[in-house]
Tab-separated table of C-alpha atoms and ligand atoms in Angstrom:
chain	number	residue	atom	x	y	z
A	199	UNK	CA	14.823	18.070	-30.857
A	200	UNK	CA	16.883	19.155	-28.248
A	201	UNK	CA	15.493	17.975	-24.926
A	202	UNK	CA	14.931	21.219	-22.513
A	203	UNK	CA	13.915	21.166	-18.759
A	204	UNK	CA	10.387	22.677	-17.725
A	205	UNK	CA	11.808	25.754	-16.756
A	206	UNK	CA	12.498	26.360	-20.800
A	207	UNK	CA	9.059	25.063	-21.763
A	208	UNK	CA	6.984	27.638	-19.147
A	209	UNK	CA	8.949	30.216	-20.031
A	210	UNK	CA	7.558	29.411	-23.614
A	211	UNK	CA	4.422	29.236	-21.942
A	212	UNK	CA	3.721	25.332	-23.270
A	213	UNK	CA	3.547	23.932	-19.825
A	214	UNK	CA	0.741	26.248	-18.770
A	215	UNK	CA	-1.495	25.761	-22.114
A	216	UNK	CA	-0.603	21.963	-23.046
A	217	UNK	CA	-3.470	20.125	-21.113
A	218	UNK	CA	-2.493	16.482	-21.414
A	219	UNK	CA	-5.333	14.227	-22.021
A	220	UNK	CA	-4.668	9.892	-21.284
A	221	UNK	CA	-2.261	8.676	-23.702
A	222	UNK	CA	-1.604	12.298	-24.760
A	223	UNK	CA	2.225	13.132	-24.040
A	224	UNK	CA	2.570	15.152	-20.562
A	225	UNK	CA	2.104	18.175	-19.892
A	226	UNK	CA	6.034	18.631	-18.891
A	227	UNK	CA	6.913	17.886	-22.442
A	228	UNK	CA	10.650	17.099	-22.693
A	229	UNK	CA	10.284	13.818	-20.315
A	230	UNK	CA	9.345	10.473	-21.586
A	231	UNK	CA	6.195	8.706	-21.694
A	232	UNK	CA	4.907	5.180	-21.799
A	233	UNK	CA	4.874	3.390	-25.310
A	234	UNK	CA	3.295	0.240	-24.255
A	235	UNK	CA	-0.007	-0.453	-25.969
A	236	UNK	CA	-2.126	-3.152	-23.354
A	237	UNK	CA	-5.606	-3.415	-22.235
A	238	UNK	CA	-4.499	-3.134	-18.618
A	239	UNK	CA	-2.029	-4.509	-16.152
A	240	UNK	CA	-4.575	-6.844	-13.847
A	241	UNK	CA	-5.473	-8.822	-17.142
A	242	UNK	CA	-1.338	-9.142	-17.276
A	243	UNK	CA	-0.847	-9.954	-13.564
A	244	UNK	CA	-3.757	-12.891	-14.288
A	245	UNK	CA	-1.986	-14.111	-17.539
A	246	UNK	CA	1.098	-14.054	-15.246
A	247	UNK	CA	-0.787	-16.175	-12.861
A	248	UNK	CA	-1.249	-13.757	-10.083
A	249	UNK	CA	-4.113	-13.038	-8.447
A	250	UNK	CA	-4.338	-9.332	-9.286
A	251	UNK	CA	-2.728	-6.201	-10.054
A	252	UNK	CA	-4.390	-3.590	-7.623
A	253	UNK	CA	-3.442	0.193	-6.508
A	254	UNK	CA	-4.768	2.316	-3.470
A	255	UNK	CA	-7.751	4.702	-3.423
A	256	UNK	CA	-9.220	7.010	-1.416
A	257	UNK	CA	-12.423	8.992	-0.776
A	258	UNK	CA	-11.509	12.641	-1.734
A	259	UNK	CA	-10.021	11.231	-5.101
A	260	UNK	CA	-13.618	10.093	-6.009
A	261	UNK	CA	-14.997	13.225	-7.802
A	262	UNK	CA	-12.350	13.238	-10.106
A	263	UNK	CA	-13.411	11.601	-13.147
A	264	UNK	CA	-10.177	11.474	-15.145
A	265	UNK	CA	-8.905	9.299	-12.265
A	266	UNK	CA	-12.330	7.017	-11.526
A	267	UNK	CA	-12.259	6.221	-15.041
A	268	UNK	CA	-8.705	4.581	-14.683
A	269	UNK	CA	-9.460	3.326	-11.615
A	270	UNK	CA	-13.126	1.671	-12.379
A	271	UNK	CA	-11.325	-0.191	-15.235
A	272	UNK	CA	-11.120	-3.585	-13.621
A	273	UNK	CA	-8.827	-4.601	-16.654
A	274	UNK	CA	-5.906	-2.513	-15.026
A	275	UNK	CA	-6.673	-2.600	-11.427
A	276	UNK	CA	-8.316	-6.055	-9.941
A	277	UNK	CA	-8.082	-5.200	-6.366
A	278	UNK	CA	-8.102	-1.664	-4.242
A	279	UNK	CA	-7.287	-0.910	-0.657
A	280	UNK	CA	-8.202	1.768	1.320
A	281	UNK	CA	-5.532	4.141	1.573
A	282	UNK	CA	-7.159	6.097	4.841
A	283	UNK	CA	-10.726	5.198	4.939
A	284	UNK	CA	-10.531	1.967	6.973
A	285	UNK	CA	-7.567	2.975	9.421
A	286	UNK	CA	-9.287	3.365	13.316
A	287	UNK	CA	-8.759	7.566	12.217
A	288	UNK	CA	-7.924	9.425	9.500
A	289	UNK	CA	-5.195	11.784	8.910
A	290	UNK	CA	-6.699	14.734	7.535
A	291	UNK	CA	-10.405	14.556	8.546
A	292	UNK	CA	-11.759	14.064	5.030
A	293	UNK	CA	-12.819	10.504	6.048
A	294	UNK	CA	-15.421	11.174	8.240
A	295	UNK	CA	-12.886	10.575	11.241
A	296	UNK	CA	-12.475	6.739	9.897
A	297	UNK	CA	-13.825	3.761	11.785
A	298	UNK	CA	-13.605	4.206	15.286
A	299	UNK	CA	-12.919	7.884	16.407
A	300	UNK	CA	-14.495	6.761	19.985
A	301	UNK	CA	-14.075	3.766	21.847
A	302	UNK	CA	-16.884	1.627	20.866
A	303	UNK	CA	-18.316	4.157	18.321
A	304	UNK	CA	-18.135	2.499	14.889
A	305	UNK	CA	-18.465	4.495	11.595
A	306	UNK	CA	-17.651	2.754	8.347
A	307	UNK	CA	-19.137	5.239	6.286
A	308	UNK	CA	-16.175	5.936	4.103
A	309	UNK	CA	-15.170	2.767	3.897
A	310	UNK	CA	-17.848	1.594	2.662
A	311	UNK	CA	-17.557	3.900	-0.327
A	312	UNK	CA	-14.771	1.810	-0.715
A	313	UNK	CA	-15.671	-1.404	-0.229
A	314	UNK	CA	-18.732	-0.762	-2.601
A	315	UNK	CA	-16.970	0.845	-5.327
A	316	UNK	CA	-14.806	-2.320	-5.373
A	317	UNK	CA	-17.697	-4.574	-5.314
A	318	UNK	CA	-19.122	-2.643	-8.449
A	319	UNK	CA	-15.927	-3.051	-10.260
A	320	UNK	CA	-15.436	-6.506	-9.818
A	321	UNK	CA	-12.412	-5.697	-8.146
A	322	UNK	CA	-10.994	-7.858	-4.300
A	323	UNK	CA	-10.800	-5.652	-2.031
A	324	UNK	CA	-7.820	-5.358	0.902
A	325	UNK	CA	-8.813	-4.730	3.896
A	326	UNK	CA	-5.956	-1.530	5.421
A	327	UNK	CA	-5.658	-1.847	8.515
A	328	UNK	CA	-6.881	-3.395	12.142
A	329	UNK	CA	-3.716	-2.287	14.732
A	330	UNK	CA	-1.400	-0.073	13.605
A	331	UNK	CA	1.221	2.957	15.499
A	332	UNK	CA	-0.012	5.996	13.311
A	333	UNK	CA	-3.806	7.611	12.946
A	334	UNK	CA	-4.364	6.320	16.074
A	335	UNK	CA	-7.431	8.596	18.275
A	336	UNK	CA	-6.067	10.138	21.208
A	337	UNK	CA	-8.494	8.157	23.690
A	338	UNK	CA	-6.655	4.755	22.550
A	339	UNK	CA	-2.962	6.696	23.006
A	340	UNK	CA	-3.536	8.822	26.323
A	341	UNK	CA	-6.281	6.157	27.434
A	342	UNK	CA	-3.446	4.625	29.896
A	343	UNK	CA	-5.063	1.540	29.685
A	344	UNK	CA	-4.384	-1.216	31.570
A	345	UNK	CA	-3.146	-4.813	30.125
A	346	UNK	CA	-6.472	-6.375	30.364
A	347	UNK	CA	-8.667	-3.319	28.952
A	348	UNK	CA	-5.871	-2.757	25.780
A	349	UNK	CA	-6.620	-6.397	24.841
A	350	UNK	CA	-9.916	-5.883	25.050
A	351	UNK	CA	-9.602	-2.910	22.803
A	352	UNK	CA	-7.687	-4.699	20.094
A	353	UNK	CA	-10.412	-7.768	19.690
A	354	UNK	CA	-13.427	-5.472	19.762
A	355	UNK	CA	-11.828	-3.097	16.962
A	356	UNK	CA	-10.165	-5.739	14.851
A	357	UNK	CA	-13.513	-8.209	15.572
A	358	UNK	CA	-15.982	-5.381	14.464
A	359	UNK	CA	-13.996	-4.299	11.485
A	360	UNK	CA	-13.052	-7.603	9.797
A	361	UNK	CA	-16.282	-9.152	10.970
A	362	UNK	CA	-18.134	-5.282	8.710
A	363	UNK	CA	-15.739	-6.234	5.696
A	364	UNK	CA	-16.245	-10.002	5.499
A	365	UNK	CA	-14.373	-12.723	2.906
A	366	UNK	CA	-11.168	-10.161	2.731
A	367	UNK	CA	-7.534	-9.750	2.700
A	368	UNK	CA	-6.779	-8.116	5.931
A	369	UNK	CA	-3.477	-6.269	6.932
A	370	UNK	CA	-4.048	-6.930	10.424
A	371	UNK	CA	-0.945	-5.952	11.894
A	372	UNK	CA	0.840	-2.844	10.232
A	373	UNK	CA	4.614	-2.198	10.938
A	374	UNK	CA	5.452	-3.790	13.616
A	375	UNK	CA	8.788	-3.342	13.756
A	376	UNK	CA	11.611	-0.344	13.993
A	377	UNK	CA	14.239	-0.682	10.620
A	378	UNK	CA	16.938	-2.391	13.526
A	379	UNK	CA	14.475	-5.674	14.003
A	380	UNK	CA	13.333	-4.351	17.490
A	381	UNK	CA	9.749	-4.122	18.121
A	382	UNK	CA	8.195	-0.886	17.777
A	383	UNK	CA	7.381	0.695	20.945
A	384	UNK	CA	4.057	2.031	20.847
A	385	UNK	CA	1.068	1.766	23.285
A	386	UNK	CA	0.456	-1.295	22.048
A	387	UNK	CA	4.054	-3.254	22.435
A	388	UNK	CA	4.318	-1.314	25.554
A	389	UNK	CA	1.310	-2.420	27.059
A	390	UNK	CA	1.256	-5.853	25.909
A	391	UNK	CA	4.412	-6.985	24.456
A	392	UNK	CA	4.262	-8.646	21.803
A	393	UNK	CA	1.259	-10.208	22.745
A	394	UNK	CA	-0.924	-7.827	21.309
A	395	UNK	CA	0.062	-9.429	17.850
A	396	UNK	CA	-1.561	-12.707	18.456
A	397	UNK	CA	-4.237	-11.056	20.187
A	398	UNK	CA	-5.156	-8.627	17.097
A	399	UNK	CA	-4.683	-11.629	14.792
A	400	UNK	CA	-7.104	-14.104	16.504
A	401	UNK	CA	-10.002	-11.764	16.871
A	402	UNK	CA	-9.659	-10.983	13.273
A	403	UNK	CA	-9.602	-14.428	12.336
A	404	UNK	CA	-12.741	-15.522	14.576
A	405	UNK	CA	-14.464	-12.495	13.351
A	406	UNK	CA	-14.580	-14.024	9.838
A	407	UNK	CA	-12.909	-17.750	9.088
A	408	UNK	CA	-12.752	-17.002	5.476
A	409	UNK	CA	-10.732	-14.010	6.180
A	410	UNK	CA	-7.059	-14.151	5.296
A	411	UNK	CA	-5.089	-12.116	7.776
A	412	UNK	CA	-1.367	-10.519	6.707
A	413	UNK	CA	1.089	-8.569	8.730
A	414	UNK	CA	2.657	-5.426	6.564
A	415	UNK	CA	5.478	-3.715	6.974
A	416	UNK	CA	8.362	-1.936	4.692
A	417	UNK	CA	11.831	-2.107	5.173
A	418	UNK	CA	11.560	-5.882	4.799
A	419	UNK	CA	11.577	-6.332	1.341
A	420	UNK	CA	15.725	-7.267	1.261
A	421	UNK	CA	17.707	-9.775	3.911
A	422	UNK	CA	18.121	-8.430	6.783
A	423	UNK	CA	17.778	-7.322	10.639
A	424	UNK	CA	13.980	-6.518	10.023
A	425	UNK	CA	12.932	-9.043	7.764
A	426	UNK	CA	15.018	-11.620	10.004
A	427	UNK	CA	13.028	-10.015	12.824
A	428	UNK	CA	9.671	-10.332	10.824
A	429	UNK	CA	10.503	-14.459	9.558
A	430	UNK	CA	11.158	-15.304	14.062
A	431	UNK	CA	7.809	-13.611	14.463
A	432	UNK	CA	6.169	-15.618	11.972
A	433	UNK	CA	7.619	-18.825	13.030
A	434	UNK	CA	6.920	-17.538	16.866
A	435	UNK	CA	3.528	-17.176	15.617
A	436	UNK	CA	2.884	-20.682	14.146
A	437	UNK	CA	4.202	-22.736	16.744
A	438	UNK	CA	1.839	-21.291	18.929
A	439	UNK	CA	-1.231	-22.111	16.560
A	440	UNK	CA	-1.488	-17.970	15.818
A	441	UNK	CA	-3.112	-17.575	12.065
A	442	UNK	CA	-0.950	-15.858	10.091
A	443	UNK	CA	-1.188	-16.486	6.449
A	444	UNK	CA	0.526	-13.699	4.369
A	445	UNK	CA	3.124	-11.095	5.164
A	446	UNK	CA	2.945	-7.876	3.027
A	447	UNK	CA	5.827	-6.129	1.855
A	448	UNK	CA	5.136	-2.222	1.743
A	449	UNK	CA	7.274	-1.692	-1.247
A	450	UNK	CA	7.937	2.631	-0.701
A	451	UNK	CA	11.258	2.211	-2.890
A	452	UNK	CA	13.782	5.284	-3.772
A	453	UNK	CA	14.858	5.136	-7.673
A	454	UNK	CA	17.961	2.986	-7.980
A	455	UNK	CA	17.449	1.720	-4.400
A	456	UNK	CA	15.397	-1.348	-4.998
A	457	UNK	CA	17.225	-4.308	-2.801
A	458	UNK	CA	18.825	-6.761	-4.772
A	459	UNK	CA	17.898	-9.837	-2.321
A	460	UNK	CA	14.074	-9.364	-3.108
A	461	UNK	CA	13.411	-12.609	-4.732
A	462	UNK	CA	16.085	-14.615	-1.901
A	463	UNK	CA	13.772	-12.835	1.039
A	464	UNK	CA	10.504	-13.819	-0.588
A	465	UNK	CA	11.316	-17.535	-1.072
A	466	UNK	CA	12.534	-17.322	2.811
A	467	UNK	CA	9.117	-15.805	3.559
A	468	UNK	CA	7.202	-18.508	1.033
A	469	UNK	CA	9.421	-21.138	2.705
A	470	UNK	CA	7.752	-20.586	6.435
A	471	UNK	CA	4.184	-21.383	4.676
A	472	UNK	CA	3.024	-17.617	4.293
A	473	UNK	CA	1.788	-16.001	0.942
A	474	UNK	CA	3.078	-12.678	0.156
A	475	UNK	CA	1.734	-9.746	-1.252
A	476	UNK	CA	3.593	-6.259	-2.758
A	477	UNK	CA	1.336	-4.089	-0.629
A	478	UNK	CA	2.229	-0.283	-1.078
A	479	UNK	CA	4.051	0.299	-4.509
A	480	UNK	CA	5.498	3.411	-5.385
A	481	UNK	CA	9.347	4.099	-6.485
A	482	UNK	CA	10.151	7.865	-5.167
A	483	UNK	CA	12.863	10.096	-6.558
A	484	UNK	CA	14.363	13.412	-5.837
A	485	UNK	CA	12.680	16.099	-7.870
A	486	UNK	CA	12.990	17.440	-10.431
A	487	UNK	CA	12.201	14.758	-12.690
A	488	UNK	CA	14.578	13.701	-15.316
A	489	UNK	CA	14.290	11.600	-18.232
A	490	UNK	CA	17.480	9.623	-16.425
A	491	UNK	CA	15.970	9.305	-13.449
A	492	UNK	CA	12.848	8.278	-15.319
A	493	UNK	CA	14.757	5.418	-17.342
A	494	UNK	CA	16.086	3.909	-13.811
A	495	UNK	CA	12.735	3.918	-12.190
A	496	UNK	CA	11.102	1.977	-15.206
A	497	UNK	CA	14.022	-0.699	-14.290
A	498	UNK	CA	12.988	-0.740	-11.054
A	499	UNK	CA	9.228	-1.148	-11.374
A	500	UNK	CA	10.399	-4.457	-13.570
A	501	UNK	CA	12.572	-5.352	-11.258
A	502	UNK	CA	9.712	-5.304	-8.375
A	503	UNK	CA	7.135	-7.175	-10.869
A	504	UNK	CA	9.615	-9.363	-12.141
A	505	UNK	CA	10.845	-10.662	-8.756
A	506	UNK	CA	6.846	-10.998	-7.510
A	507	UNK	CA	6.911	-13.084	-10.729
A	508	UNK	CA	9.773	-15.535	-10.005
A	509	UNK	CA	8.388	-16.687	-6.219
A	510	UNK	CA	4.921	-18.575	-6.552
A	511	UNK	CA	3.698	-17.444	-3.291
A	512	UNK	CA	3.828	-13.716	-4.138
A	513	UNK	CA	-0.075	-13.189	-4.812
A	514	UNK	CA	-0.380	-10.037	-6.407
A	515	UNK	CA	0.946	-6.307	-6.161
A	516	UNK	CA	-0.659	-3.485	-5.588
A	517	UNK	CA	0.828	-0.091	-6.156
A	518	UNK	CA	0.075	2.972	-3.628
A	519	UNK	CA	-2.180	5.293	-5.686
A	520	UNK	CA	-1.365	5.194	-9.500
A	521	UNK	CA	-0.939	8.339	-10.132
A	522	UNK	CA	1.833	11.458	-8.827
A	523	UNK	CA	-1.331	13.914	-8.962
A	524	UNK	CA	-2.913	11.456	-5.511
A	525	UNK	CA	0.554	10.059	-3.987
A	526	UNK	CA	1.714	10.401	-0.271
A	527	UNK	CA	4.905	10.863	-1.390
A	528	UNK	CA	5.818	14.841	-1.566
A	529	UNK	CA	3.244	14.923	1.677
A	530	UNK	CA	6.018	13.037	3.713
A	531	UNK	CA	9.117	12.941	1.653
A	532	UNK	CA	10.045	16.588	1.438
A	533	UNK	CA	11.713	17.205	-2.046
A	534	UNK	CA	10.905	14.168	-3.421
A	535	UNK	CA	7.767	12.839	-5.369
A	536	UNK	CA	6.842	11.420	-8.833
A	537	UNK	CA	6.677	7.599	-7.724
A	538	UNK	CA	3.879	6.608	-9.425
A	539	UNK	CA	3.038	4.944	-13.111
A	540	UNK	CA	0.903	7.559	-14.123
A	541	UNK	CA	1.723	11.254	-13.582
A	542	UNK	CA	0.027	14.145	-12.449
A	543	UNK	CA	-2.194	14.448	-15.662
A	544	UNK	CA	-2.761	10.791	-15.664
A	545	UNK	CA	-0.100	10.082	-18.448
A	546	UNK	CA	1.555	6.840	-17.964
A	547	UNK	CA	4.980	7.232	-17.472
A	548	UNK	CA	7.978	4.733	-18.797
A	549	UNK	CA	7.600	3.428	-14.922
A	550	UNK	CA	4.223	1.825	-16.871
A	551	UNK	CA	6.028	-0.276	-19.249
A	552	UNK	CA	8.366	-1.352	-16.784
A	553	UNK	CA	5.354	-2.792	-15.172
A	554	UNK	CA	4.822	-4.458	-18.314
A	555	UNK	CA	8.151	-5.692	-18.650
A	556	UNK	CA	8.247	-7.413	-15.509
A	557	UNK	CA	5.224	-9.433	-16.093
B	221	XIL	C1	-0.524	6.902	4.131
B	221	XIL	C2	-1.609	7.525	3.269
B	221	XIL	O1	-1.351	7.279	1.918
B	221	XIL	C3	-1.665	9.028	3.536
B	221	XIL	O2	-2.757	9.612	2.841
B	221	XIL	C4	-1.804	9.294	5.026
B	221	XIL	O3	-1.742	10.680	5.258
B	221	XIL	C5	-0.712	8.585	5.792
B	221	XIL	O4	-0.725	7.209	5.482
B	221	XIL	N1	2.397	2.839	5.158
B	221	XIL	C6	1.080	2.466	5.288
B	221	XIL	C7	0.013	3.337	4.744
B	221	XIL	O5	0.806	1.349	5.735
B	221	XIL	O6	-1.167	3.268	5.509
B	221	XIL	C8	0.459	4.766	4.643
B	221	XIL	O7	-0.568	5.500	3.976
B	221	XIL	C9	1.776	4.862	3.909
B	221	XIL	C10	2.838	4.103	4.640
């Protein structure tokens, strides 16, 4: 059969009445689908000898039970993070104004939903995030806090949230840096310095010994002037006795952009004592989706996988909501979307068995 684009198939009126069950193929009819045939992709990652194969949730996702029943399966996802619920606000309000919308005022509400759905699934849980530049309240940005007051700030938020959500993974620090290797100047750098880094790191660390606390960022995942930047902070970091014990890389890829120095940049991470963790999955492309573009981004999920799988001390990966219906992607990215493994009618796409492949 002659392979036609969507516009051919709605103006058949297929796309509007084919309602694509799991496993079914999708709704837009002329693309590809997964072929693979596996009880789920955390029991690979554990074959593999990682420690899980996790994706992102979040609250308003919940009440859709096509996508809990993927996501409760702890054979394909071992581990979920928070993708809004645990950040000091949220970005849209739906998360009952995340976990500290006043100073001092603690609400972990939604993240608990969280934290308690992974607990019934059996499923680690990472903990997303204590200081970060974005969904920040307005009271910590036009607070003009002094030095002494900021720092303050930082170990009561990052003690109270790590100390709520003991024994986990924590992204302590998110993005740090700007894409040139130069700190990112936001109240926190400009207030502090750099300082603020060991400061957030410590209090999350004496909050909860058993926690293991991670700085994440993207744009580091290849050589270069940020990861450079990110491997001096690390070893700045050590020699002063700071705990840092993992560094996250992000992972928000383009289709036929995935750097080719992945696996030489991990083993430079691995080699300044520091686990590493795929934190924030998805491969985006320009839209419409093609079956060509679809081939490419199959290669590049095993190409992700594959290089997590050549470098001991890359832990696990977790991909940034499984499914094109729930990404972030066409939210920021304008034009561009379908980054996920599953689609929009939770089909899994060939990016699935790429996943497969690179295990
Ligand atoms: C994104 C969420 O997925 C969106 O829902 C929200 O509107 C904005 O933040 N890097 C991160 C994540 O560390 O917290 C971001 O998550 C995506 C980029």
């Amino acid at each position: 059969m002659t392979i036609k684009n969507a516009a051919f198939w709605t103006a058949l009126g297929w796309l509007t009445s084919v309602a694509a069950a799991p496993g079914s193929p999708s709704a837009a009819a002329s693309l590809p689908v997964s072929t693979s045939n596996v009880a789920g992709l955390h029991v690979l990652a554990k074959q593999a000898g990682k420690l899980y194969f996790g994706t992102a949730t979040d609250n308003p996702e919940l009440t859709n039970t096509s996508y809990t029943a993927i996501l409760n399966n702890s054979q394909m996802f071992g581990q979920i993070t928070a993708a809004n619920s645990m950040k000091w606000v949220s970005a849209t309000g739906l998360h009952l104004d995340a976990t500290e919308p006043q100073q001092g005022v603690f609400t972990f509400a939604a993240g608990d939903v969280i934290a308690n759905l992974a607990k019934q699934n059996g499923q680690l849980l990472r903990g997303h995030n204590c200081v970060w530049h974005n969904q920040l309240p307005s009271w910590v940005t036009a607070g003009n806090f002094n030095a002494a007051q900021l720092t303050q700030i930082i170990q009561t938020r990052c003690s109270t949230l790590v100390g709520h959500y003991k024994g986990q993974v924590w992204d302590v620090v998110n993005e740090p840096f700007n894409d040139d290797g130069t700190f990112r100047q936001d109240v926190f750098f400009n207030t502090l310095g750099q300082n603020y880094i060991a400061t957030a790191l410590n209090a999350a660390k004496a909050a909860d010994p058993n926690a293991k606390v991670y700085i994440n960022d993207f744009n580091i995942e290849g050589t270069g002037a940020k990861a450079t930047s990110m491997k001096n902070l690390i070893k700045s970091l050590k020699s002063q006795g700071v705990p840092i014990e993992g560094i996250g890389l992000q992972s928000h890829f383009i289709v036929g952009e995935v750097p080719t120095t992945l696996v030489q940049n991990m083993q430079e991470f691995a080699a300044l004592g520091v686990e590493i963790a795929i934190t924030e999955l998805d491969v985006r492309m320009t839209l419409p989706e093609t079956a060509a573009l679809l081939a490419q981004q199959k290669k590049d999920y095993e190409t992700v996988i594959a290089a997590c799988q050549a470098v001991p001390q890359c832990v696990g990966i977790t991909v940034w909501d499984f499914t094109d219906k729930f990404s972030w992607v066409p939210g920021t990215f304008a034009g561009q979307g379908a980054a996920c493994p599953w689609d929009e009618n939770f089909v899994r796409k060939p990016a699935f068995d790429g996943i497969v492949a690179g295990f």
